[in-house]
mmCIF file of C-alpha atoms in Angstrom:
data_model
loop_
_atom_site.group_PDB
_atom_site.id
_atom_site.type_symbol
_atom_site.label_atom_id
_atom_site.label_comp_id
_atom_site.label_asym_id
_atom_site.label_seq_id
_atom_site.Cartn_x
_atom_site.Cartn_y
_atom_site.Cartn_z
ATOM 1 C CA MET A 123 108.810 113.619 91.978
ATOM 2 C CA ARG A 124 106.005 112.316 94.626
ATOM 3 C CA MET A 125 103.077 114.331 93.903
ATOM 4 C CA MET A 126 103.326 113.647 89.928
ATOM 5 C CA ILE A 127 104.029 110.210 89.686
ATOM 6 C CA ARG A 128 100.543 108.402 90.055
ATOM 7 C CA LYS A 129 100.131 107.907 86.273
ATOM 8 C CA ILE A 130 103.080 107.976 84.207
ATOM 9 C CA ILE A 131 102.702 105.884 81.536
ATOM 10 C CA VAL A 132 104.519 106.438 77.562
ATOM 11 C CA ASN A 133 102.959 105.945 74.167
ATOM 12 C CA ILE A 134 104.798 102.259 73.077
ATOM 13 C CA SER A 135 103.590 102.482 69.560
ATOM 14 C CA SER A 136 106.449 105.241 68.441
ATOM 15 C CA THR A 137 109.907 106.077 69.653
ATOM 16 C CA PRO A 138 108.813 110.208 70.946
ATOM 17 C CA PHE A 139 106.125 109.346 72.628
ATOM 18 C CA ARG A 140 102.299 111.087 73.234
ATOM 19 C CA GLY A 141 102.999 111.916 77.013
ATOM 20 C CA LEU A 142 103.174 109.799 80.421
ATOM 21 C CA SER A 143 100.180 109.746 80.526
ATOM 22 C CA PHE A 144 97.746 106.168 80.222
ATOM 23 C CA PHE A 145 98.476 104.232 78.070
ATOM 24 C CA GLY A 146 97.882 100.312 77.379
ATOM 25 C CA ARG A 147 96.082 97.664 78.158
ATOM 26 C CA GLN A 148 92.259 99.026 79.621
ATOM 27 C CA GLU A 149 89.906 96.971 81.441
ATOM 28 C CA ASN A 150 86.635 95.474 81.451
ATOM 29 C CA LEU A 151 85.256 95.271 84.542
ATOM 30 C CA SER A 152 82.552 92.582 84.570
ATOM 31 C CA GLY A 153 81.805 91.142 88.209
ATOM 32 C CA GLY A 154 84.798 91.994 89.783
ATOM 33 C CA ARG A 155 86.481 90.505 87.061
ATOM 34 C CA ILE A 156 89.202 91.978 84.472
ATOM 35 C CA ILE A 157 89.197 91.871 80.720
ATOM 36 C CA ARG A 158 91.629 92.925 79.398
ATOM 37 C CA ARG A 159 91.966 93.724 76.054
ATOM 38 C CA GLU A 160 94.665 94.556 73.776
ATOM 39 C CA GLY A 161 96.581 97.569 73.224
ATOM 40 C CA PHE A 162 96.131 98.761 76.885
ATOM 41 C CA ASN A 163 98.735 98.287 79.549
ATOM 42 C CA LEU A 164 99.370 97.782 83.343
ATOM 43 C CA ILE A 165 101.544 100.265 85.607
ATOM 44 C CA VAL A 166 102.569 101.020 88.186
ATOM 45 C CA SER A 167 104.419 103.784 90.106
ATOM 46 C CA TRP A 168 107.028 102.470 92.921
ATOM 47 C CA ASN A 169 108.507 105.372 95.049
ATOM 48 C CA THR A 170 112.197 104.137 95.101
ATOM 49 C CA THR A 171 113.213 105.667 97.726
ATOM 50 C CA ASN A 172 112.096 108.199 100.286
ATOM 51 C CA ALA A 173 114.992 110.911 100.025
ATOM 52 C CA CYS A 174 114.261 114.013 98.238
ATOM 53 C CA ASN A 175 116.351 117.320 97.740
ATOM 54 C CA MET A 176 112.821 118.867 98.542
ATOM 55 C CA TYR A 177 110.661 119.442 100.728
ATOM 56 C CA CYS A 178 107.123 120.216 99.242
ATOM 57 C CA ALA A 179 104.278 121.575 100.303
ATOM 58 C CA HIS A 180 102.327 118.731 98.839
ATOM 59 C CA CYS A 181 103.863 115.959 98.942
ATOM 60 C CA TYR A 182 101.109 112.550 100.192
ATOM 61 C CA ARG A 183 105.277 110.449 100.934
ATOM 62 C CA ASP A 184 106.491 113.298 103.548
ATOM 63 C CA ALA A 185 109.885 112.900 101.285
ATOM 64 C CA GLY A 186 112.845 113.933 102.807
ATOM 65 C CA CYS A 187 115.707 111.632 104.347
ATOM 66 C CA LYS A 188 116.450 108.299 103.213
ATOM 67 C CA ALA A 189 113.811 105.819 105.353
ATOM 68 C CA GLN A 190 114.536 102.651 106.868
ATOM 69 C CA GLU A 191 114.744 99.571 104.942
ATOM 70 C CA GLU A 192 114.313 100.509 101.709
ATOM 71 C CA LEU A 193 114.579 97.859 99.395
ATOM 72 C CA SER A 194 117.744 96.804 98.294
ATOM 73 C CA THR A 195 118.950 97.181 94.658
ATOM 74 C CA ALA A 196 118.640 92.860 94.551
ATOM 75 C CA GLU A 197 115.068 93.620 95.899
ATOM 76 C CA ALA A 198 113.970 95.995 93.269
ATOM 77 C CA LYS A 199 115.643 93.706 90.882
ATOM 78 C CA GLU A 200 113.445 91.323 91.857
ATOM 79 C CA LEU A 201 110.201 93.202 92.516
ATOM 80 C CA LEU A 202 110.957 94.697 88.609
ATOM 81 C CA ASN A 203 110.941 90.480 88.239
ATOM 82 C CA GLN A 204 107.657 90.389 90.085
ATOM 83 C CA ILE A 205 106.144 93.606 88.117
ATOM 84 C CA ALA A 206 107.129 91.791 84.922
ATOM 85 C CA ARG A 207 105.647 88.720 85.644
ATOM 86 C CA ALA A 208 101.930 90.016 86.386
ATOM 87 C CA GLY A 209 101.831 91.245 83.728
ATOM 88 C CA PHE A 210 102.632 95.268 84.023
ATOM 89 C CA LYS A 211 104.131 96.741 81.016
ATOM 90 C CA ILE A 212 104.672 100.491 82.547
ATOM 91 C CA MET A 213 107.633 100.452 85.345
ATOM 92 C CA ILE A 214 107.365 103.869 86.378
ATOM 93 C CA PHE A 215 110.249 105.560 88.345
ATOM 94 C CA SER A 216 109.537 107.759 91.328
ATOM 95 C CA GLY A 217 110.267 109.365 95.252
ATOM 96 C CA GLY A 218 111.437 110.863 97.625
ATOM 97 C CA GLU A 219 113.696 111.723 93.785
ATOM 98 C CA PRO A 220 114.662 108.945 91.936
ATOM 99 C CA LEU A 221 118.094 110.744 90.974
ATOM 100 C CA MET A 222 119.162 110.699 95.275
ATOM 101 C CA ARG A 223 118.653 107.120 94.724
ATOM 102 C CA PRO A 224 122.844 104.964 94.014
ATOM 103 C CA ASP A 225 121.803 101.766 91.754
ATOM 104 C CA ILE A 226 118.836 103.926 89.908
ATOM 105 C CA LEU A 227 120.557 103.720 86.239
ATOM 106 C CA GLU A 228 121.405 99.865 87.507
ATOM 107 C CA LEU A 229 117.963 99.322 87.636
ATOM 108 C CA VAL A 230 116.112 101.211 84.687
ATOM 109 C CA GLU A 231 118.682 98.250 82.909
ATOM 110 C CA HIS A 232 117.542 96.290 84.620
ATOM 111 C CA ALA A 233 113.492 97.078 84.156
ATOM 112 C CA THR A 234 115.035 97.478 80.253
ATOM 113 C CA ARG A 235 115.835 94.154 80.029
ATOM 114 C CA LEU A 236 112.500 92.766 81.419
ATOM 115 C CA LYS A 237 110.876 94.531 77.782
ATOM 116 C CA LEU A 238 109.622 96.827 81.057
ATOM 117 C CA ILE A 239 108.307 100.894 79.952
ATOM 118 C CA ALA A 240 110.356 102.848 82.161
ATOM 119 C CA VAL A 241 109.146 106.399 82.696
ATOM 120 C CA PHE A 242 110.391 109.275 85.842
ATOM 121 C CA GLY A 243 108.202 111.297 87.908
ATOM 122 C CA THR A 244 110.925 113.520 89.515
ATOM 123 C CA ASN A 245 111.440 117.455 90.593
ATOM 124 C CA GLY A 246 113.694 117.586 87.185
ATOM 125 C CA THR A 247 117.121 120.146 89.367
ATOM 126 C CA LEU A 248 118.725 116.348 89.160
ATOM 127 C CA ILE A 249 119.523 116.363 85.515
ATOM 128 C CA THR A 250 122.529 117.425 84.152
ATOM 129 C CA ARG A 251 122.920 116.583 80.557
ATOM 130 C CA GLN A 252 125.559 114.081 81.732
ATOM 131 C CA MET A 253 122.960 112.353 83.680
ATOM 132 C CA ALA A 254 119.604 112.499 80.976
ATOM 133 C CA ARG A 255 122.618 111.462 78.370
ATOM 134 C CA ASP A 256 122.571 108.247 80.738
ATOM 135 C CA LEU A 257 119.556 107.938 81.395
ATOM 136 C CA LYS A 258 118.550 108.087 78.131
ATOM 137 C CA ALA A 259 121.483 104.873 77.597
ATOM 138 C CA ALA A 260 119.688 102.879 80.504
ATOM 139 C CA GLY A 261 117.029 102.697 78.341
ATOM 140 C CA ALA A 262 114.345 105.047 79.493
ATOM 141 C CA LYS A 263 111.747 106.805 77.304
ATOM 142 C CA GLY A 264 110.441 109.378 79.328
ATOM 143 C CA MET A 265 110.537 112.097 82.461
ATOM 144 C CA GLY A 266 107.449 113.789 84.145
ATOM 145 C CA ILE A 267 108.762 117.418 85.328
ATOM 146 C CA SER A 268 107.064 119.970 88.114
ATOM 147 C CA LEU A 269 106.272 122.854 87.612
ATOM 148 C CA ASP A 270 103.580 124.614 89.287
ATOM 149 C CA SER A 271 103.477 128.665 88.455
ATOM 150 C CA LEU A 272 105.946 130.906 85.537
ATOM 151 C CA ASP A 273 106.757 132.838 88.552
ATOM 152 C CA ALA A 274 110.118 131.676 90.052
ATOM 153 C CA THR A 275 108.793 132.769 92.941
ATOM 154 C CA LYS A 276 105.557 130.771 93.886
ATOM 155 C CA HIS A 277 107.458 127.258 92.681
ATOM 156 C CA ASP A 278 110.379 128.086 94.486
ATOM 157 C CA LYS A 279 108.557 128.643 97.653
ATOM 158 C CA PHE A 280 105.306 125.524 97.264
ATOM 159 C CA ARG A 281 109.384 123.196 96.127
ATOM 160 C CA SER A 282 110.790 124.739 99.653
ATOM 161 C CA PHE A 283 113.441 124.565 97.658
ATOM 162 C CA ALA A 284 115.949 127.776 95.960
ATOM 163 C CA GLY A 285 115.720 127.365 92.900
ATOM 164 C CA ALA A 286 113.522 124.995 91.673
ATOM 165 C CA TRP A 287 112.613 127.043 88.650
ATOM 166 C CA GLN A 288 115.424 127.331 86.860
ATOM 167 C CA GLY A 289 116.456 123.664 88.125
ATOM 168 C CA ALA A 290 113.775 121.744 86.272
ATOM 169 C CA VAL A 291 113.964 123.821 83.553
ATOM 170 C CA ASP A 292 117.578 123.795 83.133
ATOM 171 C CA GLY A 293 117.127 119.362 83.060
ATOM 172 C CA MET A 294 114.196 120.035 80.610
ATOM 173 C CA LYS A 295 116.216 121.544 78.265
ATOM 174 C CA ASN A 296 118.638 118.347 79.358
ATOM 175 C CA CYS A 297 115.894 116.208 77.996
ATOM 176 C CA PHE A 298 115.191 118.428 75.362
ATOM 177 C CA GLU A 299 119.013 118.478 73.943
ATOM 178 C CA VAL A 300 119.783 114.519 74.011
ATOM 179 C CA GLY A 301 116.332 113.198 72.845
ATOM 180 C CA LEU A 302 114.911 112.280 75.691
ATOM 181 C CA PRO A 303 111.337 112.965 76.049
ATOM 182 C CA PHE A 304 109.687 115.276 79.138
ATOM 183 C CA GLN A 305 106.409 116.196 79.923
ATOM 184 C CA ILE A 306 105.364 118.577 82.273
ATOM 185 C CA HIS A 307 103.506 117.419 85.675
ATOM 186 C CA THR A 308 101.568 120.953 87.587
ATOM 187 C CA THR A 309 99.352 120.420 90.903
ATOM 188 C CA VAL A 310 96.366 122.744 90.744
ATOM 189 C CA MET A 311 96.035 124.370 93.564
ATOM 190 C CA ASP A 312 94.085 127.893 94.160
ATOM 191 C CA TRP A 313 96.780 129.941 94.128
ATOM 192 C CA ASN A 314 98.036 128.803 90.602
ATOM 193 C CA GLN A 315 94.620 127.977 88.888
ATOM 194 C CA HIS A 316 94.650 130.945 86.734
ATOM 195 C CA GLU A 317 97.952 129.950 85.171
ATOM 196 C CA LEU A 318 97.315 126.873 84.189
ATOM 197 C CA GLU A 319 97.293 127.992 79.969
ATOM 198 C CA ALA A 320 100.082 129.708 80.116
ATOM 199 C CA ILE A 321 101.721 126.812 81.542
ATOM 200 C CA THR A 322 100.935 124.864 78.657
ATOM 201 C CA ASP A 323 102.015 127.764 76.253
ATOM 202 C CA PHE A 324 105.201 127.285 77.878
ATOM 203 C CA ALA A 325 105.192 123.677 77.594
ATOM 204 C CA VAL A 326 104.716 123.715 73.835
ATOM 205 C CA GLU A 327 107.428 126.551 73.911
ATOM 206 C CA ILE A 328 110.339 124.597 75.453
ATOM 207 C CA GLY A 329 109.528 120.808 73.436
ATOM 208 C CA ALA A 330 107.279 119.170 76.192
ATOM 209 C CA LYS A 331 105.527 116.466 74.890
ATOM 210 C CA ALA A 332 102.574 116.846 77.517
ATOM 211 C CA HIS A 333 101.499 118.664 80.369
ATOM 212 C CA HIS A 334 99.626 116.623 82.913
ATOM 213 C CA PHE A 335 97.673 119.157 85.812
ATOM 214 C CA PHE A 336 97.749 117.146 89.180
ATOM 215 C CA PHE A 337 94.055 117.624 91.438
ATOM 216 C CA LEU A 338 95.195 117.889 94.948
ATOM 217 C CA VAL A 339 93.923 114.700 97.371
ATOM 218 C CA PRO A 340 94.584 116.021 100.554
ATOM 219 C CA THR A 341 97.532 112.934 102.299
ATOM 220 C CA GLY A 342 100.620 113.164 103.785
ATOM 221 C CA ARG A 343 102.092 116.545 104.536
ATOM 222 C CA ALA A 344 99.176 118.045 101.257
ATOM 223 C CA ALA A 345 96.476 117.831 103.994
ATOM 224 C CA THR A 346 97.781 120.912 105.435
ATOM 225 C CA ILE A 347 96.932 122.697 102.690
ATOM 226 C CA GLU A 348 93.808 120.853 101.790
ATOM 227 C CA GLU A 349 92.340 124.404 102.814
ATOM 228 C CA GLU A 350 94.478 126.227 99.388
ATOM 229 C CA SER A 351 92.792 122.862 96.870
ATOM 230 C CA LEU A 352 89.805 123.788 94.245
ATOM 231 C CA ARG A 353 86.119 122.352 95.392
ATOM 232 C CA ALA A 354 83.494 121.420 93.550
ATOM 233 C CA GLU A 355 82.798 124.660 91.034
ATOM 234 C CA GLY A 356 86.501 125.374 90.645
ATOM 235 C CA TYR A 357 87.137 121.736 90.035
ATOM 236 C CA GLU A 358 84.351 121.799 87.137
ATOM 237 C CA ASN A 359 85.745 124.562 86.117
ATOM 238 C CA VAL A 360 89.277 123.924 85.963
ATOM 239 C CA LEU A 361 88.578 120.881 84.011
ATOM 240 C CA THR A 362 86.746 122.941 81.075
ATOM 241 C CA ARG A 363 89.657 124.575 80.644
ATOM 242 C CA ILE A 364 92.053 122.400 80.382
ATOM 243 C CA MET A 365 89.670 120.515 77.989
ATOM 244 C CA ARG A 366 89.060 123.527 76.307
ATOM 245 C CA LYS A 367 92.763 123.965 75.931
ATOM 246 C CA GLN A 368 93.047 120.446 74.853
ATOM 247 C CA GLN A 369 91.391 121.934 71.254
ATOM 248 C CA GLU A 370 94.611 124.532 70.753
ATOM 249 C CA VAL A 371 97.629 123.041 71.119
ATOM 250 C CA SER A 372 98.833 119.635 69.830
ATOM 251 C CA ILE A 373 100.372 117.884 73.669
ATOM 252 C CA GLU A 374 98.232 115.701 75.418
ATOM 253 C CA LEU A 375 96.392 117.104 78.055
ATOM 254 C CA LYS A 376 95.786 115.290 80.725
ATOM 255 C CA PRO A 377 94.275 115.931 84.684
ATOM 256 C CA THR A 378 95.317 113.480 86.834
ATOM 257 C CA CYS A 379 93.318 112.806 89.826
ATOM 258 C CA ALA A 380 90.419 114.534 88.648
ATOM 259 C CA PRO A 381 88.503 111.075 86.333
ATOM 260 C CA GLN A 382 85.459 113.826 86.080
ATOM 261 C CA PHE A 383 87.133 115.080 82.710
ATOM 262 C CA LEU A 384 86.414 112.444 81.196
ATOM 263 C CA ARG A 385 82.995 112.699 81.774
ATOM 264 C CA ILE A 386 83.056 116.550 80.588
ATOM 265 C CA ALA A 387 85.372 115.444 77.924
ATOM 266 C CA ASP A 388 82.157 114.327 76.017
ATOM 267 C CA GLN A 389 79.312 116.748 77.375
ATOM 268 C CA LEU A 390 81.696 118.867 75.435
ATOM 269 C CA GLY A 391 81.714 117.132 72.270
ATOM 270 C CA ILE A 392 85.885 116.641 72.756
ATOM 271 C CA LYS A 393 87.754 113.624 71.774
ATOM 272 C CA THR A 394 90.267 111.198 73.902
ATOM 273 C CA ARG A 395 91.688 108.683 73.930
ATOM 274 C CA PHE A 396 91.667 107.543 77.632
ATOM 275 C CA LYS A 397 89.028 104.699 78.016
ATOM 276 C CA ARG A 398 89.379 104.864 81.999
ATOM 277 C CA GLY A 399 89.033 107.954 84.809
ATOM 278 C CA CYS A 400 90.495 107.286 88.134
ATOM 279 C CA LEU A 401 92.596 103.394 87.986
ATOM 280 C CA ALA A 402 93.589 103.256 91.194
ATOM 281 C CA GLY A 403 92.868 99.269 91.564
ATOM 282 C CA LEU A 404 92.326 98.321 88.876
ATOM 283 C CA SER A 405 95.513 98.910 85.776
ATOM 284 C CA TYR A 406 97.036 100.768 88.520
ATOM 285 C CA CYS A 407 99.137 100.993 91.852
ATOM 286 C CA ILE A 408 102.272 101.709 93.960
ATOM 287 C CA ILE A 409 104.671 100.788 95.922
ATOM 288 C CA SER A 410 106.605 102.473 98.520
ATOM 289 C CA PRO A 411 110.537 102.364 99.609
ATOM 290 C CA ARG A 412 109.499 99.908 101.349
ATOM 291 C CA GLY A 413 107.596 97.684 99.344
ATOM 292 C CA LYS A 414 104.548 98.021 100.386
ATOM 293 C CA VAL A 415 101.909 98.236 97.963
ATOM 294 C CA GLN A 416 98.778 100.695 97.696
ATOM 295 C CA PRO A 417 95.993 101.374 95.585
ATOM 296 C CA CYS A 418 97.428 104.402 94.578
ATOM 297 C CA ALA A 419 99.506 107.028 95.723
ATOM 298 C CA TYR A 420 96.255 108.838 97.960
ATOM 299 C CA LEU A 421 94.776 106.175 98.893
ATOM 300 C CA ASN A 422 96.010 105.843 102.398
ATOM 301 C CA MET A 423 95.582 101.581 102.970
ATOM 302 C CA GLU A 424 98.748 99.189 102.718
ATOM 303 C CA LEU A 425 97.630 96.606 100.824
ATOM 304 C CA GLY A 426 100.406 94.108 101.624
ATOM 305 C CA ASP A 427 104.464 93.758 101.866
ATOM 306 C CA VAL A 428 106.194 92.717 98.124
ATOM 307 C CA ARG A 429 108.771 90.897 101.062
ATOM 308 C CA GLU A 430 106.624 88.422 102.177
ATOM 309 C CA ILE A 431 103.782 88.286 99.597
ATOM 310 C CA PRO A 432 104.435 88.906 95.981
ATOM 311 C CA PHE A 433 103.891 91.363 93.988
ATOM 312 C CA ASP A 434 102.525 89.637 90.981
ATOM 313 C CA GLU A 435 101.026 86.950 93.492
ATOM 314 C CA LEU A 436 99.433 90.320 95.506
ATOM 315 C CA TRP A 437 97.885 92.027 92.027
ATOM 316 C CA ARG A 438 95.661 88.641 91.419
ATOM 317 C CA THR A 439 95.043 87.902 94.665
ATOM 318 C CA ASN A 440 93.913 91.493 97.312
ATOM 319 C CA LYS A 441 90.851 91.561 98.944
ATOM 320 C CA ILE A 442 90.857 95.169 98.588
ATOM 321 C CA LEU A 443 91.763 95.052 94.709
ATOM 322 C CA LYS A 444 88.773 93.178 94.342
ATOM 323 C CA THR A 445 86.693 95.473 95.767
ATOM 324 C CA LEU A 446 88.118 98.101 93.836
ATOM 325 C CA ARG A 447 87.088 96.530 90.734
ATOM 326 C CA THR A 448 83.670 95.611 91.235
ATOM 327 C CA LEU A 449 82.908 99.591 90.631
ATOM 328 C CA GLU A 450 79.984 99.247 92.870
ATOM 329 C CA TYR A 451 79.960 102.449 94.370
ATOM 330 C CA SER A 452 77.575 104.630 95.878
ATOM 331 C CA GLY A 453 77.016 107.969 96.520
ATOM 332 C CA ASN A 454 76.530 110.087 93.684
ATOM 333 C CA CYS A 455 79.546 107.739 92.268
ATOM 334 C CA GLY A 456 76.857 104.478 92.328
ATOM 335 C CA GLY A 457 74.240 105.825 89.548
ATOM 336 C CA CYS A 458 76.326 107.814 87.477
ATOM 337 C CA ARG A 459 76.010 107.000 83.951
ATOM 338 C CA TYR A 460 79.837 107.348 83.707
ATOM 339 C CA LYS A 461 81.066 105.454 86.854
ATOM 340 C CA ASN A 462 82.506 103.272 84.026
ATOM 341 C CA LYS A 463 84.023 105.587 82.524
ATOM 342 C CA CYS A 464 84.959 107.502 84.975
ATOM 343 C CA GLY A 465 84.415 106.406 88.446
ATOM 344 C CA GLY A 466 85.296 108.866 90.479
ATOM 345 C CA CYS A 467 88.520 109.713 92.298
ATOM 346 C CA ARG A 468 88.038 107.113 94.702
ATOM 347 C CA ALA A 469 90.937 108.200 96.945
ATOM 348 C CA ARG A 470 89.142 111.506 97.299
ATOM 349 C CA ALA A 471 85.874 109.470 98.077
ATOM 350 C CA ALA A 472 87.270 107.630 101.326
ATOM 351 C CA CYS A 473 89.562 110.878 102.148
ATOM 352 C CA TYR A 474 86.169 112.756 102.957
ATOM 353 C CA ASN A 475 84.035 109.601 103.864
ATOM 354 C CA GLY A 476 85.914 108.456 106.906
ATOM 355 C CA GLY A 477 87.916 105.936 104.655
ATOM 356 C CA ASP A 478 84.623 104.099 102.889
ATOM 357 C CA PHE A 479 87.221 104.336 99.118
ATOM 358 C CA MET A 480 83.650 102.748 97.532
ATOM 359 C CA SER A 481 81.646 105.662 98.482
ATOM 360 C CA GLY A 482 79.828 109.224 96.179
ATOM 361 C CA GLU A 483 83.328 111.323 95.015
ATOM 362 C CA PRO A 484 82.705 114.746 97.601
ATOM 363 C CA TRP A 485 83.795 117.077 94.274
ATOM 364 C CA CYS A 486 81.680 116.044 91.147
ATOM 365 C CA ASN A 487 78.188 117.944 91.238
ATOM 366 C CA PHE A 488 77.472 116.128 88.827
ATOM 367 C CA ASN A 489 74.501 113.547 89.200
ATOM 368 C CA ARG A 490 73.789 114.565 93.242
ATOM 369 C CA GLN A 491 70.708 114.274 94.523
#
C-alpha cells in the first residue's frame, strides 16, 4: 500500500521485529557530509507497481492501473543489486499494492540473497494464509498493514473498496498464524483522530508488533482532501496523545511525516529509540515503479532515473540530496534547537512554501516568532 510505505524498517537484532520503523544506521550530518554510525541502516522504498485493487483517497502515487514501462523482473533485480551496493539494508516493497506484482516472491528472494531486509507496505487484503507462508519462506521479515478506523464502513469508504477492513484484519490474522510479523499503519485525519488510541489497543489485541501513524502530506490524490488533514494545534495535540499512549503499551508507536514527535517526547520526558525525525534524502529515499528516484514519497521532485544512472551513484552524487544533508533550513526550522533531531517535514515545507524544501515546517508552532 502506498501511504504507509515511507519509513518501514525492522529490528535486525532479533527475530520478532520491534516494528517496521526506522532502525539501522542513523547519520550525523556535518557540512553536508554523511558520517555513518554503527548500528543503523539506510532505508529505501520501492513502489514495485502502480497497480492496486483499491482507490484510496490519500494515495500519493495515484495508484490503480499498472503504469506503462514499469521495471521488468531483470531490471528490478539489477536495482536491488545497486541498492545493496549503495549500503542500504532495509528494502521496503510497496506500491500500488505490491502483492499484485506477479514476480514479487522472486524479488523478495533476490533481496534476501543480497542480505537486504525485505519488508512490505500493503493494504493486507491479498495476504491469504498461503501468501503469508510464501512471503515468509521467500525471506520477508514483516508486513505493514493499513487500518484507518475500527469502523469498517469508514475504512472501506476511505479506501474505496468494499470489504477492505475485513480483508486487512484477515491478512493480519494470516500473518500471525504463520509467524510473519506485522504492524498496523493508520493515516491520521480529522475524522479518525479521536479513535487512534483505540486502534492501538486493537493492534495489541490482534498481535501487531507496532502501530505507526501517518500524517497527511497533500500530494497526489491527497491534495483533494487537504482540508481533512490536521492543522498545527490539532497536530501537536495528536502527537502528544500518541507519546502518552506509548507509556501505556508495550508495542512500538511511531508517528511518520510528523518529525516533531521527537521534540514532544523530549519535552514530556519520554524516551524513544528514534534519533532523527525527517529522513528524506538523509537515510531514506523512494523509487517509483518506472525507476524514478525521489527524496521521499511526498517530496515530489525527480532526482534521476535508475535506467540511466545507477542508484548507488545517484544516491552518492545528487545535488538535491546533498542540499538536504546540509540541514541549512530557513524559517522556524532554521533556528530551532531541535533541527538536528526533528528537521521538520521537508515535503510539507515544500508543499506550503512554493516548492522550497529547505523552508520552515508550517504545521509546527514551536520556535515561531
